């Protein structure tokens, strides 16, 4: 290897041209130095990194201070001899510093240094480069150097390759940021290989062999890269679509808003408005005949906000949906039912032929702070189920918006059947005064319901936690009718508190009818068996309750809830298709004796019990002695000979 040029000691700043000349003249030596100092990175990456470190060793400025008192040592060659070229000393110092830095482990909470990352340049595509192989001695030396720490490896290489004395090595290591150069020298003493091996072709990254990489693996990576590029092109095309595509503005209109029909549906001017007297000549008596009402029906800004929130509700919108109700924007221009101020809120009600949509925002607050959006399915509504809607709810109270054909509204407590109904005032838009809402939790002490009086009927409605109140009826499934008379109201007085079981289920109507009356053993009086069936707007999800009402007692009160003997979901029992029902209970008489009581509707010819209690009775009533805790299986036979089990 050519000896280094010897010049007089210099303390003046090094010119970048001087450093570049030293780098060009001694490039192979500097690359070998970097290659030896680097840890084991794989031979191809180690070669490229060594070249990168040497090529990046030039100073950034035009002139760089290079003096002993500036922190960069002026090495001697050899110890006590003439000084080394300052330009070479500068680039060598930078190579040592960056090579040691590249060997340090990455830290979790710190960004990696540039030298710790794979080099961007030089870059070789499709080839693997590595030095010519040496002998066994070179391999042993490479393994010994790999076992050393970075500073110790640098100390050995500077001793052997650069022929530096220990004092000069300590100065170079200290300038490169090594905390304990003396310890590095002590560790380097463990390498017994001769220094001449450092000049071997095994460690010459400028004399290289070229071989191809794993060609099959490269082919797989190329296919994956092509697929990734295609995916990026598709995403870019979607991002460039009108309507902001998948842009970051979540409040902007989604893709479907570019559909002309959808865009038109979001315009307040396109809302369907029904004249006030249209319901008198309408061929249908349902929500399509409701006129547009409310003192803010012409407030374009309110209507636009309501339609926008319906189309794309943001994260601050509180939303509720009855079971089975589809959500999403209107497919066409909806009908405006109401827009006005109700209590402390501004409320808008829409109808799109399938759903009632209620939008509400605080009257004196910023609409951006949040709003409420409620959906309720009302398809198939008719005159008996389109009498009213819940226009507001809060604080245990509700307000109703009534149909234009409703002439009078009154309030009745279902738990007080003997008490007269009291009138409920409405404003000129059909909005009622505040009314207490049935409370699903706690003691059931009252159950407010509203009576809607029109020309032909008086319908009893109650709030079950949804936009559309549920209609309450009595009578057999073949001919249910509106609740009327003292007897039916007394029956509902003991049934009302059980309505919590069907709350918030999308209930359209609830029919409760007594299917049997039974004389109890030991002259304990008459008991009544009722079947309560809740029908939903979606058809599915109906719930059936079989109820046993023992004779009332002073301790329990005349309106004490009955006992649920059986219940079923999605059952046809107790309905128009399957009017029969059978249920039983384990009952204790006033004398302290236990009985299994059962009752079926009039279609049953006989009843039997098996299991823990065995008995048989002709007809649709059964009473068999039992013991506390007994369990019995109940079956019946219909008049046509069909065997039917108990409701479950």
Coordinates of C-alpha atoms in Angstrom, one line a residue:
X1 CA 0.0 0.0 0.0
X2 CA 1.3 3.5 -0.9
X3 CA 2.7 5.4 2.0
X4 CA 0.8 8.5 3.2
X5 CA 2.1 11.9 2.1
X6 CA 4.1 13.6 4.8
X7 CA 3.6 17.4 5.3
X8 CA 4.6 19.8 8.0
X9 CA 2.2 20.2 10.8
X10 CA -0.8 22.5 10.0
X11 CA -3.2 24.3 12.1
X12 CA -4.9 26.3 9.4
X13 CA -8.4 25.4 8.3
X14 CA -8.6 22.6 5.7
X15 CA -10.0 23.6 2.3
X16 CA -12.7 21.4 0.9
X17 CA -10.6 21.0 -2.3
X18 CA -7.8 19.7 -0.2
X19 CA -10.0 17.2 1.5
X20 CA -11.5 16.1 -1.9
X21 CA -8.0 15.6 -3.3
X22 CA -7.0 13.4 -0.3
X23 CA -10.3 11.4 -0.7
X24 CA -9.7 10.8 -4.4
X25 CA -6.0 9.8 -3.8
X26 CA -6.6 7.5 -0.9
X27 CA -10.2 6.4 -1.6
X28 CA -9.4 2.6 -1.6
X29 CA -7.6 3.0 1.8
X30 CA -10.5 4.9 3.3
X31 CA -13.1 2.5 2.0
X32 CA -11.1 -0.4 3.4
X33 CA -10.9 1.4 6.8
X34 CA -14.7 1.9 6.8
X35 CA -15.3 -1.8 5.8
X36 CA -13.1 -3.1 8.6
X37 CA -14.8 -0.8 11.2
X38 CA -18.4 -1.7 10.3
X39 CA -20.1 -4.5 12.1
X40 CA -21.4 -7.6 10.4
X41 CA -24.2 -6.3 8.1
X42 CA -24.0 -8.9 5.3
X43 CA -21.2 -8.6 2.8
X44 CA -23.2 -6.7 0.1
X45 CA -24.6 -4.1 2.4
X46 CA -21.2 -3.8 4.2
X47 CA -19.5 -3.0 0.9
X48 CA -22.0 -0.4 -0.1
X49 CA -22.1 1.2 3.3
X50 CA -18.3 1.4 3.4
X51 CA -18.3 3.2 0.0
X52 CA -21.1 5.5 1.2
X53 CA -19.2 6.4 4.4
X54 CA -16.1 7.3 2.4
X55 CA -18.1 9.4 -0.1
X56 CA -19.9 11.3 2.6
X57 CA -16.7 12.2 4.5
X58 CA -16.2 15.5 2.7
X59 CA -17.0 18.5 4.9
X60 CA -20.1 20.5 4.1
X61 CA -18.5 24.0 4.2
X62 CA -15.9 25.4 1.9
X63 CA -13.3 25.5 4.7
X64 CA -13.3 23.4 7.9
X65 CA -11.2 24.2 11.0
X66 CA -8.7 21.5 11.6
X67 CA -6.4 22.1 14.6
X68 CA -5.7 20.3 17.9
X69 CA -7.5 22.9 19.9
X70 CA -10.6 22.5 17.7
X71 CA -11.3 18.9 18.8
X72 CA -9.9 17.2 15.7
X73 CA -6.5 15.7 16.3
X74 CA -3.5 16.1 14.1
X75 CA -2.2 12.5 13.9
X76 CA 1.4 11.7 13.6
X77 CA 2.9 9.1 11.2
X78 CA 4.5 7.3 12.9
X79 CA 4.7 8.5 16.5
X80 CA 7.0 11.4 16.7
X81 CA 7.3 11.6 12.9
X82 CA 6.2 14.2 10.4
X83 CA 2.5 15.1 10.3
X84 CA -0.1 13.4 8.0
X85 CA -1.8 15.4 5.3
X86 CA -4.6 17.4 7.1
X87 CA -7.0 16.8 4.3
X88 CA -6.5 13.0 4.6
X89 CA -6.7 13.2 8.4
X90 CA -10.0 15.1 8.2
X91 CA -11.7 12.6 5.9
X92 CA -10.3 9.6 7.9
X93 CA -11.6 11.1 11.1
X94 CA -15.1 11.5 9.6
X95 CA -15.0 7.9 8.3
X96 CA -14.1 6.6 11.7
X97 CA -16.8 8.7 13.4
X98 CA -19.6 7.6 11.0
X99 CA -18.5 3.9 11.0
X100 CA -18.6 3.8 14.8
X101 CA -22.0 5.6 14.7
X102 CA -23.3 3.0 12.2
X103 CA -22.4 0.2 14.5
X104 CA -24.3 1.5 17.5
X105 CA -27.7 -0.2 18.3
X106 CA -30.9 1.6 17.4
X107 CA -32.8 3.2 20.3
X108 CA -36.5 3.0 20.7
X109 CA -37.2 6.6 21.6
X110 CA -34.7 8.3 19.2
X111 CA -34.6 8.8 15.5
X112 CA -31.9 6.7 13.8
X113 CA -28.8 8.5 12.5
X114 CA -28.2 8.6 8.7
X115 CA -25.2 6.2 9.0
X116 CA -27.4 3.6 10.8
X117 CA -29.8 3.3 7.8
X118 CA -29.1 1.4 4.6
X119 CA -27.2 3.7 2.2
X120 CA -29.2 5.5 -0.5
X121 CA -26.1 5.8 -2.7
X122 CA -24.2 4.0 -4.1
X123 CA -27.0 1.7 -5.3
X124 CA -26.6 -1.4 -7.4
X125 CA -29.7 -3.1 -8.9
X126 CA -29.7 -6.8 -9.6
X127 CA -26.3 -7.6 -8.3
X128 CA -24.6 -8.7 -5.1
X129 CA -21.1 -7.4 -4.5
X130 CA -18.5 -8.8 -2.2
X131 CA -14.7 -8.8 -1.9
X132 CA -12.5 -11.7 -3.1
X133 CA -12.3 -14.5 -0.5
X134 CA -9.1 -14.9 1.5
X135 CA -7.8 -17.8 3.4
X136 CA -8.5 -19.3 6.8
X137 CA -6.4 -16.7 8.6
X138 CA -8.4 -13.9 7.1
X139 CA -11.7 -15.6 8.1
X140 CA -10.4 -16.1 11.6
X141 CA -9.5 -12.4 11.8
X142 CA -12.9 -11.3 10.5
X143 CA -14.6 -13.4 13.2
X144 CA -12.3 -12.0 15.9
X145 CA -13.1 -8.4 14.8
X146 CA -16.8 -9.1 14.7
X147 CA -16.6 -10.3 18.3
X148 CA -15.1 -6.9 19.4
X149 CA -17.0 -3.8 20.3
X150 CA -17.0 -1.0 17.7
X151 CA -14.3 1.1 19.6
X152 CA -12.1 -1.9 20.1
X153 CA -12.4 -2.9 16.4
X154 CA -11.5 0.7 15.5
X155 CA -8.5 0.6 17.8
X156 CA -7.1 -2.6 16.2
X157 CA -7.6 -1.3 12.7
X158 CA -6.1 2.1 13.4
X159 CA -3.1 0.4 14.9
X160 CA -2.6 -2.1 12.1
X161 CA -3.9 -0.3 9.0
X162 CA -3.0 3.3 9.8
X163 CA 0.2 2.4 11.8
X164 CA -0.8 4.8 14.6
X165 CA 0.7 4.8 18.1
X166 CA -1.6 4.1 21.0
X167 CA -1.6 7.8 22.0
X168 CA -2.7 8.8 18.5
X169 CA -5.3 6.1 18.5
X170 CA -6.8 7.4 21.7
X171 CA -6.9 10.9 20.3
X172 CA -8.7 9.7 17.1
X173 CA -11.2 7.6 19.1
X174 CA -11.9 10.4 21.6
X175 CA -12.6 12.8 18.6
X176 CA -15.0 10.2 17.2
X177 CA -17.0 10.2 20.4
X178 CA -15.7 7.1 22.2
X179 CA -16.2 7.5 25.9
X180 CA -13.3 5.3 27.1
X181 CA -10.5 4.9 24.4
X182 CA -8.1 3.3 26.9
X183 CA -10.6 0.4 27.5
X184 CA -11.0 0.0 23.7
X185 CA -7.2 -0.4 23.3
X186 CA -7.2 -2.9 26.2
X187 CA -10.0 -4.9 24.5
X188 CA -8.2 -4.8 21.1
X189 CA -5.1 -6.4 22.7
X190 CA -7.0 -9.7 22.6
X191 CA -6.7 -10.0 18.8
X192 CA -3.5 -12.0 18.2
X193 CA -3.7 -12.0 14.3
X194 CA -0.8 -10.1 12.5
X195 CA -1.6 -6.6 11.3
X196 CA -0.5 -7.6 7.8
X197 CA -3.7 -9.5 7.3
X198 CA -5.6 -6.2 7.2
X199 CA -4.1 -5.5 3.8
X200 CA -5.6 -8.8 2.4
X201 CA -8.0 -8.9 -0.5
X202 CA -10.6 -10.3 1.9
X203 CA -11.0 -6.8 3.3
X204 CA -10.7 -4.8 0.0
X205 CA -14.1 -3.4 -0.9
X206 CA -12.7 -1.9 -4.1
X207 CA -11.8 -5.2 -5.6
X208 CA -15.1 -6.9 -5.9
X209 CA -16.9 -9.9 -7.3
X210 CA -20.5 -9.6 -8.7
X211 CA -23.1 -12.3 -8.5
X212 CA -26.9 -12.3 -9.0
X213 CA -29.3 -12.3 -6.0
X214 CA -32.0 -14.8 -5.3
X215 CA -33.8 -14.6 -8.7
X216 CA -37.0 -16.4 -7.7
X217 CA -37.3 -14.1 -4.6
X218 CA -36.7 -11.1 -6.8
X219 CA -39.5 -12.2 -9.2
X220 CA -42.0 -12.5 -6.3
X221 CA -41.0 -9.1 -5.0
X222 CA -41.4 -7.6 -8.5
X223 CA -45.0 -9.0 -8.7
X224 CA -45.8 -7.7 -5.3
X225 CA -44.5 -4.2 -6.3
X226 CA -46.6 -4.2 -9.4
X227 CA -49.7 -5.1 -7.4
X228 CA -48.9 -2.3 -5.0
X229 CA -48.5 0.2 -7.8
X230 CA -51.8 -0.8 -9.3
X231 CA -53.6 -0.4 -5.9
X232 CA -52.1 3.1 -5.5
X233 CA -53.3 4.0 -9.0
X234 CA -56.8 2.9 -8.2
X235 CA -56.8 4.8 -4.9
X236 CA -55.5 7.9 -6.6
X237 CA -58.3 7.6 -9.2
X238 CA -60.9 7.4 -6.4
X239 CA -59.4 10.3 -4.6
X240 CA -59.7 12.4 -7.7
X241 CA -63.4 11.7 -8.1
X242 CA -65.8 14.6 -7.5
X243 CA -67.3 15.1 -4.1
X244 CA -63.8 14.9 -2.4
X245 CA -63.7 11.1 -2.9
X246 CA -62.1 9.7 0.3
X247 CA -60.8 13.1 1.3
X248 CA -60.0 14.0 4.9
X249 CA -63.0 16.3 5.3
X250 CA -65.5 13.9 7.0
X251 CA -68.2 16.5 7.0
X252 CA -68.2 16.8 3.2
X253 CA -70.7 15.0 1.0
X254 CA -70.0 11.4 0.3
X255 CA -69.8 9.8 -3.1
X256 CA -73.6 9.2 -3.5
X257 CA -74.2 13.0 -3.2
X258 CA -73.1 13.4 -6.8
X259 CA -76.1 11.4 -7.8
X260 CA -78.6 14.0 -9.1
X261 CA -81.6 12.4 -7.3
X262 CA -79.7 12.3 -4.0
X263 CA -78.5 15.9 -4.5
X264 CA -82.1 17.1 -5.1
X265 CA -83.3 15.2 -2.0
X266 CA -81.0 17.3 0.1
X267 CA -82.4 20.6 -1.1
X268 CA -85.1 22.2 1.1
X269 CA -86.9 23.6 -1.9
X270 CA -87.5 20.0 -3.1
X271 CA -89.3 18.9 0.1
X272 CA -92.8 17.6 -0.4
X273 CA -95.2 19.9 1.3
X274 CA -98.9 18.9 1.8
X275 CA -101.6 21.6 2.0
X276 CA -103.5 22.0 5.2
X277 CA -106.9 20.7 3.9
X278 CA -105.6 17.9 1.7
X279 CA -106.4 15.2 4.2
X280 CA -110.1 15.8 3.7
X281 CA -110.0 14.6 0.1
X282 CA -107.0 12.3 0.3
X283 CA -107.6 8.7 -0.8
X284 CA -105.4 7.5 2.0
X285 CA -105.6 8.2 5.7
X286 CA -102.0 7.9 6.8
X287 CA -98.8 10.0 7.1
X288 CA -99.0 10.9 3.4
X289 CA -102.1 13.0 4.3
X290 CA -100.4 14.9 7.1
X291 CA -100.1 18.6 6.3
X292 CA -96.8 20.5 6.6
X293 CA -96.9 22.4 9.9
X294 CA -94.7 24.3 12.3
X295 CA -93.6 27.9 12.7
X296 CA -90.2 27.2 11.1
X297 CA -91.4 25.2 8.1
X298 CA -89.9 28.0 5.9
X299 CA -86.6 28.2 7.7
X300 CA -84.3 27.1 4.9
X301 CA -81.2 27.0 7.0
X302 CA -82.8 24.8 9.6
X303 CA -84.1 22.4 7.0
X304 CA -80.8 22.3 5.2
X305 CA -79.0 21.4 8.4
X306 CA -81.5 18.7 9.1
X307 CA -81.2 17.2 5.7
X308 CA -77.4 17.3 5.8
X309 CA -77.3 15.6 9.1
X310 CA -79.7 12.9 7.9
X311 CA -77.5 12.3 4.8
X312 CA -74.2 12.2 6.7
X313 CA -74.4 12.4 10.5
X314 CA -71.2 13.4 12.1
X315 CA -69.6 11.9 15.3
X316 CA -71.3 14.5 17.5
X317 CA -74.8 13.5 16.4
X318 CA -76.8 11.3 18.9
X319 CA -78.7 8.8 16.8
X320 CA -81.3 6.1 17.7
X321 CA -83.1 3.6 15.5
X322 CA -85.9 1.2 16.2
X323 CA -85.2 -2.4 15.4
X324 CA -85.5 -3.3 11.7
X325 CA -85.4 0.4 10.5
X326 CA -82.9 1.0 7.7
X327 CA -80.7 4.1 8.2
X328 CA -79.2 6.2 5.5
X329 CA -80.0 9.3 3.4
X330 CA -83.3 9.8 1.6
X331 CA -83.6 8.1 -1.8
X332 CA -85.8 11.0 -3.0
X333 CA -87.3 14.2 -1.7
X334 CA -89.0 13.4 1.6
X335 CA -92.2 14.8 2.9
X336 CA -91.9 17.6 5.5
X337 CA -94.4 16.9 8.4
X338 CA -93.2 19.5 10.9
X339 CA -90.6 22.1 11.6
X340 CA -90.8 24.3 14.7
X341 CA -89.6 25.0 18.2
X342 CA -90.8 22.5 20.9
X343 CA -89.6 23.4 24.4
X344 CA -85.9 24.1 24.3
X345 CA -85.3 22.5 20.9
X346 CA -85.9 23.1 17.2
X347 CA -87.5 19.9 15.8
X348 CA -87.9 18.7 12.2
X349 CA -90.0 15.7 11.2
X350 CA -89.7 14.0 7.8
X351 CA -91.5 11.1 6.2
X352 CA -90.1 9.2 3.2
X353 CA -92.8 6.5 2.7
X354 CA -90.9 4.0 4.9
X355 CA -89.5 5.9 7.9
X356 CA -90.2 8.8 10.2
X357 CA -87.0 10.8 10.7
X358 CA -86.8 13.3 13.6
X359 CA -84.0 15.9 13.7
X360 CA -83.6 18.0 16.8
X361 CA -81.1 20.7 17.9
X362 CA -80.8 22.9 20.9
X363 CA -82.6 26.1 20.2
X364 CA -80.0 28.5 21.7
X365 CA -76.9 26.5 21.1
X366 CA -74.5 26.1 18.2
X367 CA -75.8 23.4 15.9
X368 CA -72.3 22.2 15.4
X369 CA -72.1 21.2 19.0
X370 CA -74.4 18.2 18.3
X371 CA -77.9 17.2 17.3
X372 CA -80.2 14.3 17.7
X373 CA -81.4 12.1 14.8
X374 CA -84.0 9.4 15.3
X375 CA -85.4 6.8 12.8
X376 CA -88.6 4.9 13.1
X377 CA -90.1 2.5 10.6
X378 CA -93.8 3.2 9.8
X379 CA -94.4 1.5 6.5
X380 CA -97.9 0.2 6.1
X381 CA -99.4 2.8 8.4
X382 CA -103.1 3.4 8.2
X383 CA -105.8 5.4 10.0
X384 CA -105.5 3.3 13.1
X385 CA -101.7 3.8 13.4
X386 CA -101.1 7.3 12.1
X387 CA -102.9 9.3 14.7
X388 CA -99.8 10.8 16.4
X389 CA -96.0 10.9 16.6
X390 CA -93.7 11.8 19.5
X391 CA -92.3 15.2 18.6
X392 CA -90.1 15.6 21.7
X393 CA -89.0 13.6 24.7
X394 CA -86.8 14.5 27.7
X395 CA -86.8 14.7 31.5
X396 CA -89.4 12.0 31.8
X397 CA -91.9 13.9 29.6
X398 CA -93.2 13.7 26.0
X399 CA -95.1 15.8 23.6
X400 CA -97.2 14.4 20.8
X401 CA -97.9 15.8 17.3
X402 CA -101.4 14.7 16.3
X403 CA -102.9 14.0 13.0
X404 CA -105.1 16.6 11.4
X405 CA -108.2 14.4 11.7
X406 CA -107.8 14.1 15.5
X407 CA -110.5 16.3 17.1
X408 CA -109.7 15.9 20.8
X409 CA -106.9 14.5 22.9
X410 CA -107.2 13.3 26.5
X411 CA -105.0 11.6 29.0
X412 CA -105.8 8.5 30.9
X413 CA -103.9 6.6 33.6
X414 CA -104.1 3.0 32.7
X415 CA -103.6 2.0 36.4
X416 CA -106.7 3.9 37.4
X417 CA -109.5 2.5 35.3
X418 CA -112.2 4.2 37.3
X419 CA -110.7 7.7 36.9
X420 CA -112.0 9.9 34.1
X421 CA -109.7 11.0 31.3
X422 CA -108.6 14.6 31.4
X423 CA -108.3 16.8 28.3
X424 CA -104.8 17.5 26.9
X425 CA -104.3 20.9 25.2
X426 CA -102.8 21.3 21.8
X427 CA -101.4 24.3 20.0
X428 CA -102.5 25.4 16.5
X429 CA -99.9 23.1 14.9
X430 CA -101.3 20.0 16.7
X431 CA -98.5 19.8 19.3
X432 CA -99.7 18.7 22.8
X433 CA -98.7 20.1 26.1
X434 CA -96.1 18.3 28.1
X435 CA -97.2 14.8 29.3
X436 CA -95.5 12.5 31.7
X437 CA -94.0 9.5 30.0
X438 CA -94.3 5.9 31.4
X439 CA -91.1 5.1 33.3
X440 CA -89.6 1.7 32.6
X441 CA -87.6 1.6 35.8
X442 CA -88.7 1.7 39.5
X443 CA -92.2 1.1 40.9
X444 CA -95.0 1.1 38.4
X445 CA -97.3 3.6 40.1
X446 CA -98.9 5.1 37.0
X447 CA -99.0 4.6 33.2
X448 CA -100.1 7.6 31.2
X449 CA -101.8 6.9 27.9
X450 CA -103.5 9.3 25.4
X451 CA -106.9 8.9 23.8
X452 CA -107.2 10.2 20.3
X453 CA -110.8 11.1 19.4
X454 CA -111.6 11.4 15.7
X455 CA -114.9 11.3 13.9
X456 CA -115.3 7.5 13.9
X457 CA -113.2 6.1 16.9
X458 CA -111.4 6.7 20.1
X459 CA -107.9 5.1 20.1
X460 CA -105.7 4.5 23.1
X461 CA -102.0 5.1 22.5
X462 CA -99.0 4.9 24.8
X463 CA -95.3 5.8 24.5
X464 CA -93.0 2.8 24.4
X465 CA -89.8 4.8 23.9
X466 CA -90.0 5.4 20.1
X467 CA -91.2 8.0 17.6
X468 CA -94.5 6.2 16.8
X469 CA -96.6 5.5 19.9
X470 CA -98.1 2.0 20.2
X471 CA -101.9 1.4 19.8
X472 CA -103.5 -0.6 22.6
X473 CA -106.4 -2.9 21.8
X474 CA -108.6 -5.6 23.3
X475 CA -110.5 -8.6 22.0
X476 CA -109.7 -11.9 20.3
X477 CA -107.0 -12.0 17.6
X478 CA -109.6 -12.5 14.9
X479 CA -111.3 -9.1 15.8
X480 CA -109.2 -6.8 18.0
X481 CA -110.8 -3.5 18.8
X482 CA -110.0 -0.2 20.6
X483 CA -110.2 -0.4 24.4
X484 CA -113.6 0.7 25.7
X485 CA -115.7 0.0 28.7
X486 CA -114.8 -0.5 32.4
X487 CA -114.1 -4.2 32.1
X488 CA -111.4 -3.8 29.4
X489 CA -109.8 -0.9 31.2
X490 CA -109.6 -2.9 34.4
X491 CA -108.0 -5.7 32.4
X492 CA -105.4 -3.3 31.0
X493 CA -104.9 -1.8 34.5
X494 CA -103.2 -5.2 35.5
X495 CA -101.4 -5.5 32.2
X496 CA -99.9 -2.0 31.6
X497 CA -96.9 -2.5 33.8
X498 CA -95.9 -5.5 31.7
X499 CA -95.4 -3.3 28.7
X500 CA -91.9 -2.6 29.8
X501 CA -91.1 -6.0 28.3
X502 CA -91.8 -4.7 24.8
X503 CA -90.4 -1.2 25.1
X504 CA -88.1 0.0 22.3
X505 CA -88.7 -3.0 20.1
X506 CA -90.4 -1.2 17.2
X507 CA -93.9 -2.1 18.5
X508 CA -96.9 -1.0 16.3
X509 CA -99.8 -2.3 18.5
X510 CA -100.4 -4.4 21.6
X511 CA -103.5 -6.5 21.9
X512 CA -104.5 -8.0 25.3
X513 CA -107.5 -10.3 25.6
X514 CA -108.8 -12.7 28.2
X515 CA -108.8 -16.2 26.7
X516 CA -110.0 -18.1 29.8
X517 CA -111.7 -17.6 33.2
X518 CA -111.1 -20.2 35.8
X519 CA -112.7 -21.0 39.2
X520 CA -109.8 -21.6 41.6
X521 CA -109.7 -24.6 43.9
X522 CA -110.8 -24.2 47.6
X523 CA -113.3 -21.5 46.5
X524 CA -110.5 -18.9 46.1
X525 CA -112.5 -17.0 43.5
X526 CA -112.2 -16.5 39.8
X527 CA -108.8 -16.0 38.0
X528 CA -108.4 -14.6 34.6
X529 CA -106.0 -15.8 31.9
X530 CA -104.9 -13.2 29.3
X531 CA -102.7 -13.3 26.2
X532 CA -100.8 -10.1 25.4
X533 CA -99.3 -9.9 21.9
X534 CA -97.1 -7.1 20.7
X535 CA -96.9 -6.7 16.9
X536 CA -94.0 -4.8 15.3
X537 CA -93.8 -2.6 12.3
X538 CA -91.4 -5.0 10.6
X539 CA -93.6 -8.0 11.1
X540 CA -90.9 -10.1 12.8
X541 CA -89.8 -9.7 16.4
X542 CA -93.3 -10.0 17.9
X543 CA -93.5 -10.9 21.6
X544 CA -96.3 -12.9 23.3
X545 CA -97.0 -13.0 27.0
X546 CA -99.5 -15.4 28.7
X547 CA -100.7 -13.8 31.9
X548 CA -102.4 -15.2 35.0
X549 CA -104.4 -12.7 37.0
X550 CA -105.4 -14.0 40.4
X551 CA -108.3 -12.4 42.2
X552 CA -107.2 -9.0 43.5
X553 CA -106.6 -8.6 47.2
X554 CA -106.5 -5.5 49.5
X555 CA -102.7 -6.1 50.1
X556 CA -101.8 -6.0 46.4
X557 CA -104.4 -3.5 45.1
X558 CA -106.9 -3.7 42.3
X559 CA -104.3 -2.8 39.6
X560 CA -101.5 -5.2 40.7
X561 CA -99.8 -6.7 37.6
X562 CA -100.6 -10.2 36.7
X563 CA -98.1 -13.0 36.7
X564 CA -96.4 -13.9 33.4
X565 CA -97.0 -17.6 33.0
X566 CA -95.2 -18.0 29.7
X567 CA -93.6 -15.9 27.0
X568 CA -92.4 -16.4 23.4
X569 CA -90.7 -14.4 20.6
X570 CA -91.5 -14.6 16.9
X571 CA -94.4 -16.9 17.6
X572 CA -97.7 -17.1 15.7
X573 CA -99.5 -18.0 19.0
X574 CA -102.3 -15.7 20.1
X575 CA -102.4 -14.0 16.7
X576 CA -104.6 -14.0 13.7
X577 CA -103.0 -17.0 12.1
X578 CA -102.7 -19.1 15.3
X579 CA -105.3 -17.8 17.8
X580 CA -104.9 -20.7 20.3
X581 CA -102.7 -20.4 23.4
X582 CA -102.0 -22.6 26.4
X583 CA -100.1 -21.8 29.6
X584 CA -99.9 -22.9 33.2
X585 CA -98.6 -21.8 36.6
X586 CA -97.8 -23.3 40.0
X587 CA -100.2 -21.6 42.4
X588 CA -100.6 -21.5 46.2
X589 CA -104.1 -21.2 47.7
X590 CA -105.1 -19.1 50.7
X591 CA -105.1 -22.4 52.7
X592 CA -101.4 -23.0 51.9
X593 CA -101.8 -25.9 49.4
X594 CA -100.1 -25.9 46.0
X595 CA -101.8 -26.6 42.6
X596 CA -100.7 -26.7 39.0
X597 CA -103.2 -24.5 37.1
X598 CA -103.5 -24.4 33.4
X599 CA -105.8 -22.8 30.9
X600 CA -106.1 -22.9 27.1
X601 CA -108.2 -21.0 24.7
X602 CA -111.5 -22.4 23.7
X603 CA -110.0 -24.4 20.8
X604 CA -108.7 -27.0 23.3
X605 CA -110.6 -30.2 24.0
X606 CA -108.4 -31.6 26.8
X607 CA -105.2 -30.8 28.8
X608 CA -102.6 -33.1 30.4
X609 CA -99.7 -32.7 32.7
X610 CA -96.7 -35.0 33.0
X611 CA -93.3 -35.0 34.7
X612 CA -93.3 -34.0 38.3
X613 CA -97.1 -33.6 38.3
X614 CA -99.5 -35.9 36.5
X615 CA -103.1 -35.1 35.7
X616 CA -105.7 -34.9 32.9
X617 CA -108.8 -32.7 32.4
X618 CA -111.4 -32.5 29.7
X619 CA -112.0 -29.1 28.3
X620 CA -109.6 -26.2 28.3
X621 CA -109.1 -25.8 32.1
X622 CA -107.0 -27.9 34.5
X623 CA -106.2 -27.9 38.3
X624 CA -104.0 -30.6 39.8
X625 CA -102.6 -30.9 43.4
X626 CA -98.9 -30.4 43.6
X627 CA -96.0 -29.6 45.9
X628 CA -93.8 -26.6 46.2
X629 CA -91.1 -26.6 43.5
X630 CA -92.8 -29.3 41.3
X631 CA -92.3 -29.0 37.6
X632 CA -94.8 -30.2 35.1
X633 CA -94.9 -30.5 31.3
X634 CA -98.2 -29.2 29.9
X635 CA -99.8 -30.3 26.6
X636 CA -103.2 -30.0 25.1
X637 CA -105.3 -31.5 22.3
X638 CA -107.3 -29.2 20.0
X639 CA -110.9 -29.9 18.9
X640 CA -109.5 -31.2 15.5
X641 CA -107.2 -33.7 17.3
X642 CA -103.9 -31.7 16.9
X643 CA -101.5 -31.9 19.8
X644 CA -100.2 -28.5 21.0
X645 CA -97.7 -27.7 23.7
X646 CA -97.7 -24.8 26.1
X647 CA -96.5 -21.4 25.1
X648 CA -92.7 -21.0 25.4

